[in-house]
Coordinates of C-alpha atoms in Angstrom, one line a residue:
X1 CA 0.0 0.0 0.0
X2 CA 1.2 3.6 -1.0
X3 CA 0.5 6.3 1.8
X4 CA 1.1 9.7 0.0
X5 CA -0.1 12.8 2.1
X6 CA -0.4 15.8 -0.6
X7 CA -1.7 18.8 -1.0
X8 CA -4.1 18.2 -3.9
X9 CA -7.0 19.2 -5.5
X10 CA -9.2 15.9 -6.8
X11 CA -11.9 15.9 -10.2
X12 CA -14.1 13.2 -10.9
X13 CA -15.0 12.8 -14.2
X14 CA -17.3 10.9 -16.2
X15 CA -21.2 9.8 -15.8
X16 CA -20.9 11.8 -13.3
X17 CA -18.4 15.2 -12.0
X18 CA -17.2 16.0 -8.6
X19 CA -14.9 18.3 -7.4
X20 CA -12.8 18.8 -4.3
X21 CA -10.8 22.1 -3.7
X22 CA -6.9 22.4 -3.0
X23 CA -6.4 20.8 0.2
X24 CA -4.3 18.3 2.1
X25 CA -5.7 15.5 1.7
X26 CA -4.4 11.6 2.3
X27 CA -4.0 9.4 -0.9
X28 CA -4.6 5.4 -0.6
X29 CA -3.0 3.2 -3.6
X30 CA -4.0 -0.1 -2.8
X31 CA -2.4 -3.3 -3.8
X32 CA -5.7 -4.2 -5.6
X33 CA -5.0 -0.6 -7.7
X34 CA -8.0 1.1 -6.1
X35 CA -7.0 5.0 -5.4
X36 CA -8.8 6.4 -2.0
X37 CA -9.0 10.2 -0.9
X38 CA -9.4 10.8 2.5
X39 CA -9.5 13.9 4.8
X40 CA -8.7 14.2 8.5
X41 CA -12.9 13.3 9.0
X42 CA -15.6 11.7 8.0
X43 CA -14.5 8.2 9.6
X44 CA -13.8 5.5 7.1
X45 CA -15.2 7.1 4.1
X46 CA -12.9 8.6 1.6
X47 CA -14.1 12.0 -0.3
X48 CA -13.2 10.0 -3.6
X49 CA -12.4 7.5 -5.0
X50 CA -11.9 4.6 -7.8
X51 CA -12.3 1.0 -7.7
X52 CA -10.7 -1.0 -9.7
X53 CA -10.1 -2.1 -12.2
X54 CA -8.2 1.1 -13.1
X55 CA -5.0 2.2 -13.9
X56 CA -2.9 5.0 -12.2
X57 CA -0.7 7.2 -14.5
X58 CA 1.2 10.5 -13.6
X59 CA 1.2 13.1 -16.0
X60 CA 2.9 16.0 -16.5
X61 CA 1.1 19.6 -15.8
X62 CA -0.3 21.7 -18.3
X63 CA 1.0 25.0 -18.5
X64 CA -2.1 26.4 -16.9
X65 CA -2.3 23.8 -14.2
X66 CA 1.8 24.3 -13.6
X67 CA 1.2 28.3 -13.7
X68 CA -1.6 26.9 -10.7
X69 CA 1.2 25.4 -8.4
X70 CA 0.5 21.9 -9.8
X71 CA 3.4 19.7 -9.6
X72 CA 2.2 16.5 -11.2
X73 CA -1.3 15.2 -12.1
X74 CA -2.7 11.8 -11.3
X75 CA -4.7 9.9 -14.1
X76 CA -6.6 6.8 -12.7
X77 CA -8.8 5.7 -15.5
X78 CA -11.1 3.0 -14.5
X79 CA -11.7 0.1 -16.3
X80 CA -8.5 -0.4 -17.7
X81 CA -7.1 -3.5 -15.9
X82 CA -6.6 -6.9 -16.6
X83 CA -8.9 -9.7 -16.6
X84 CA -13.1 -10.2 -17.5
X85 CA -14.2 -6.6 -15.8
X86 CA -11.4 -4.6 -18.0
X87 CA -14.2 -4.7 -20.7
X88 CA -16.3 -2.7 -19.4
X89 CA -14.5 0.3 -19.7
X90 CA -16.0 3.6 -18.6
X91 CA -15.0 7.1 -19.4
X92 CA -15.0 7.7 -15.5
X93 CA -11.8 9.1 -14.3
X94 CA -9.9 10.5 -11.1
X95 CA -7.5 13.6 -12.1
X96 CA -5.4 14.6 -8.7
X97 CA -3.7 17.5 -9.2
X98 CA -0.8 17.6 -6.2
X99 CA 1.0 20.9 -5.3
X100 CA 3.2 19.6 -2.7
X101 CA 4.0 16.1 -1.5
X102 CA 4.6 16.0 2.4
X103 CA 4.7 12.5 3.0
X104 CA 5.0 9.3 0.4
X105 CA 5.6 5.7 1.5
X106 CA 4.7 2.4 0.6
X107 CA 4.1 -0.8 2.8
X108 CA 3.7 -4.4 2.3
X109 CA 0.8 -5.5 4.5
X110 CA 0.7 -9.1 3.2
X111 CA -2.2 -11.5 2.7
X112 CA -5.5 -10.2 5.4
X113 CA -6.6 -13.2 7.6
X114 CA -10.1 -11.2 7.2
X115 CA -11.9 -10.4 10.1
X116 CA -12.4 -12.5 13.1
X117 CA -16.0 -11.5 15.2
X118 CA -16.1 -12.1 18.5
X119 CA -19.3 -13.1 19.9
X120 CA -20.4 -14.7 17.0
X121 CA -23.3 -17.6 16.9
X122 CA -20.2 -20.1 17.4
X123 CA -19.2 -18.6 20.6
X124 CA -22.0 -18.4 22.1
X125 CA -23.1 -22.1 21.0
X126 CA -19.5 -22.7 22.8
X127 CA -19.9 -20.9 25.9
X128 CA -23.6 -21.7 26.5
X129 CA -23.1 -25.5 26.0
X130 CA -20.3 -25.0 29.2
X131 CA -22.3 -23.2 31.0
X132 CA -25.1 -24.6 30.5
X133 CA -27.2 -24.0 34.0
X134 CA -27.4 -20.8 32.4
X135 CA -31.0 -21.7 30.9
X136 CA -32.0 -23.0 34.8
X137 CA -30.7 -25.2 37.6
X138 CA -30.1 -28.9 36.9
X139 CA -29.9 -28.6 32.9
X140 CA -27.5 -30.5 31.4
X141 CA -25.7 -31.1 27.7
X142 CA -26.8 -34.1 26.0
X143 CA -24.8 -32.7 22.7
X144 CA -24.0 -29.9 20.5
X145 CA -25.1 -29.5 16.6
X146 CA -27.5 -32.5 17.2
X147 CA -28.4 -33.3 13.8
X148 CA -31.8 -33.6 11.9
X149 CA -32.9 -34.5 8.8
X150 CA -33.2 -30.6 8.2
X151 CA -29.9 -28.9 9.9
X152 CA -28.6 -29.5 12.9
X153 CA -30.1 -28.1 16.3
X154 CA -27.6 -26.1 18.2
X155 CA -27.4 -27.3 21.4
X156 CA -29.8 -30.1 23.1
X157 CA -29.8 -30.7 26.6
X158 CA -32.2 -32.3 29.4
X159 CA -33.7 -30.3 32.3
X160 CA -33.7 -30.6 35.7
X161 CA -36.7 -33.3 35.4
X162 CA -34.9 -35.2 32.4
X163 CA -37.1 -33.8 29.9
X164 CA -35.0 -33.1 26.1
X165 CA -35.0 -29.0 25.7
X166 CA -34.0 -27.9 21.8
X167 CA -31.7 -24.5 22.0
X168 CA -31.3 -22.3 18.8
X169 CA -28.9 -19.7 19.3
X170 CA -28.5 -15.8 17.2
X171 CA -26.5 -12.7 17.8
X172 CA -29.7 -11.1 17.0
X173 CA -33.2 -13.0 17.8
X174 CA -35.3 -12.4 14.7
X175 CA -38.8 -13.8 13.3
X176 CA -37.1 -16.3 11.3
X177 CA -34.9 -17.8 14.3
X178 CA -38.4 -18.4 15.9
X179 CA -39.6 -20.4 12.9
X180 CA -36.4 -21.8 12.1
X181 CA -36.3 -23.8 15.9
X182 CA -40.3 -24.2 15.3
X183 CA -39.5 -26.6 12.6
X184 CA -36.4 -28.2 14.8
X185 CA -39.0 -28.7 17.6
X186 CA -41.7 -30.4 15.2
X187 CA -39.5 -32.8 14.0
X188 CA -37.8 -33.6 17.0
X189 CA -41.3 -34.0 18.9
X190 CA -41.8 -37.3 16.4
X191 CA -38.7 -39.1 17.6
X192 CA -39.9 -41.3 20.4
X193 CA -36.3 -41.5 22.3
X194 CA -36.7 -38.0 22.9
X195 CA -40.1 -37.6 24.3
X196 CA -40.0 -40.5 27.1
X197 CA -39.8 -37.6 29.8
X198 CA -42.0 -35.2 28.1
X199 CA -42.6 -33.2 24.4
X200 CA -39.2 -31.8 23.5
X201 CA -39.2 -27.8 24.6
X202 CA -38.0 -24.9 23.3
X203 CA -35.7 -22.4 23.9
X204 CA -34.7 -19.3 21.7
X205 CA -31.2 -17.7 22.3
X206 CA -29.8 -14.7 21.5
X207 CA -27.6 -11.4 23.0
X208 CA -30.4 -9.3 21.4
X209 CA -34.1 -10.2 20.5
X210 CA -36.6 -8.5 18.8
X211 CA -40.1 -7.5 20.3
X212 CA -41.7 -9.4 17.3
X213 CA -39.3 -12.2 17.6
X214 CA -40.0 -12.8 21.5
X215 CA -44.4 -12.3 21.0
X216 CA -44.3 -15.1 18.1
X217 CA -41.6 -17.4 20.5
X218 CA -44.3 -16.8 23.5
X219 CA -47.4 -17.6 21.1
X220 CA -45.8 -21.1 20.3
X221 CA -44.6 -21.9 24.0
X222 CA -40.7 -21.2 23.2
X223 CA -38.7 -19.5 26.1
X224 CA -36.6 -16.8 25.4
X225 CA -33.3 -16.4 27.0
X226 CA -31.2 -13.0 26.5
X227 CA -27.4 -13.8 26.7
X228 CA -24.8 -11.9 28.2
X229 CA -21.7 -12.8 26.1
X230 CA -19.3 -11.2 28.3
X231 CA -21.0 -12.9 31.7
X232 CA -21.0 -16.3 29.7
X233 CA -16.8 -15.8 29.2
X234 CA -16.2 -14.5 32.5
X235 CA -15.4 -10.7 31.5
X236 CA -18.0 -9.8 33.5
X237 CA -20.0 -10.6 36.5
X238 CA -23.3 -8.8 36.6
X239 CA -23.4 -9.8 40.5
X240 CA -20.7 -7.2 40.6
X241 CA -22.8 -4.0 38.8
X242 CA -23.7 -1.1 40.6
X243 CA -26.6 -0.9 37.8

């Protein structure tokens, strides 16, 4: 990656024109040729930019544009790279015009491993099956991804009485988590082994669940449990909160 901080003035041109003033600005040449314009705000989002593919070119100034303070000009046409999308070409282009260069490096930042969420559905299958009185007293895991003809169900356990309880697990508890475990429960209700201490029960599991989610789950006799990730890894004890 190329880190060049400039003071430039940026035109898009194309289907469309845009046009950012002289300014300093930070420029982004990624390895994958996109150019990025940022400023010192607006968060992640760059004031411009082209994806690729495209190709960066410098060009020498005009005489207008040099009689302007311009140093150099950027030309990033975009779809002229290599491969399938290089055929459809667009006039679009990104014209930088830099006055003065205060910064310019480049860096290898190597292959991304991509991102890695914590608290995903995983997790909390993980840390819910451990703890697993954390549905009620005397539960306990019979196994996770118990498998059925349709998908397997998260996590099934017994109660305290020994009868089977079916656990589906979301970050966020929506409508079709509810019908999703609906159609675990009807299935699993058919398999004798299972229903020797009772129908197989319900329970919906999530760190967040939706009002609309949580009346449908109550209409069809599911409980609804609302998981504290950070209780279930011990980051935190809510025994310990002032509030």
């Amino acid at each position: 990656m190329r880190l060049v901080i400039a003071t430039c003035s940026v035109d898009y041109l194309g289907r469309l024109t845009a046009h950012l003033p002289l300014a300093t600005r930070l420029l982004l040449v990624k390895a994958d040729g996109s150019v990025l314009v940022h400023s010192d705000g607006g968060s992640y989002k760059p004031l411009n930019w082209m994806s690729p593919p495209c190709r960066l070119s410098v060009a020498e100034p005009s005489e207008v544009e040099a009689a302007e303070g311009t140093t150099a000009v950027w030309v990033v046409l975009a779809g002229t790279g290599r491969g399938p999308k290089a055929a459809a070409a667009t006039p679009d282009q990104l014209r930088i015009r830099i006055h003065e260069v205060l910064h310019d490096s480049s860096h290898d930042l190597g292959v991304d491993p991509g991102l890695v969420k914590d608290g995903v559905e995983a997790h909390l299958q993980a840390l819910l099956a451990e703890h697993i009185t954390t549905i009620g007293p005397g539960y306990r895991l019979v196994r996770r991804e118990y498998m059925t003809a349709i998908g397997p169900v998260d996590i099934l356990c017994r109660d305290a009485d020994g009868g089977h309880v079916a656990v589906e697990i979301k970050r966020r508890g929506e409508i079709d988590g509810v019908e999703q475990l609906t159609r675990y429960l009807e299935l699993l209700n058919r398999d004798p082994h299972l229903t020797t201490g009772g129908p197989v029960r319900g329970v919906f599991a999530a760190q967040e669940i939706k009002p609309q989610a949580r009346t449908l789950a109550t209409d069809r006799g599911i409980t609804c449990l609302t998981l504290d990730y950070d209780a279930l890894r011990g980051a935190d004890d809510p025994l310990q909160r002032l509030f």
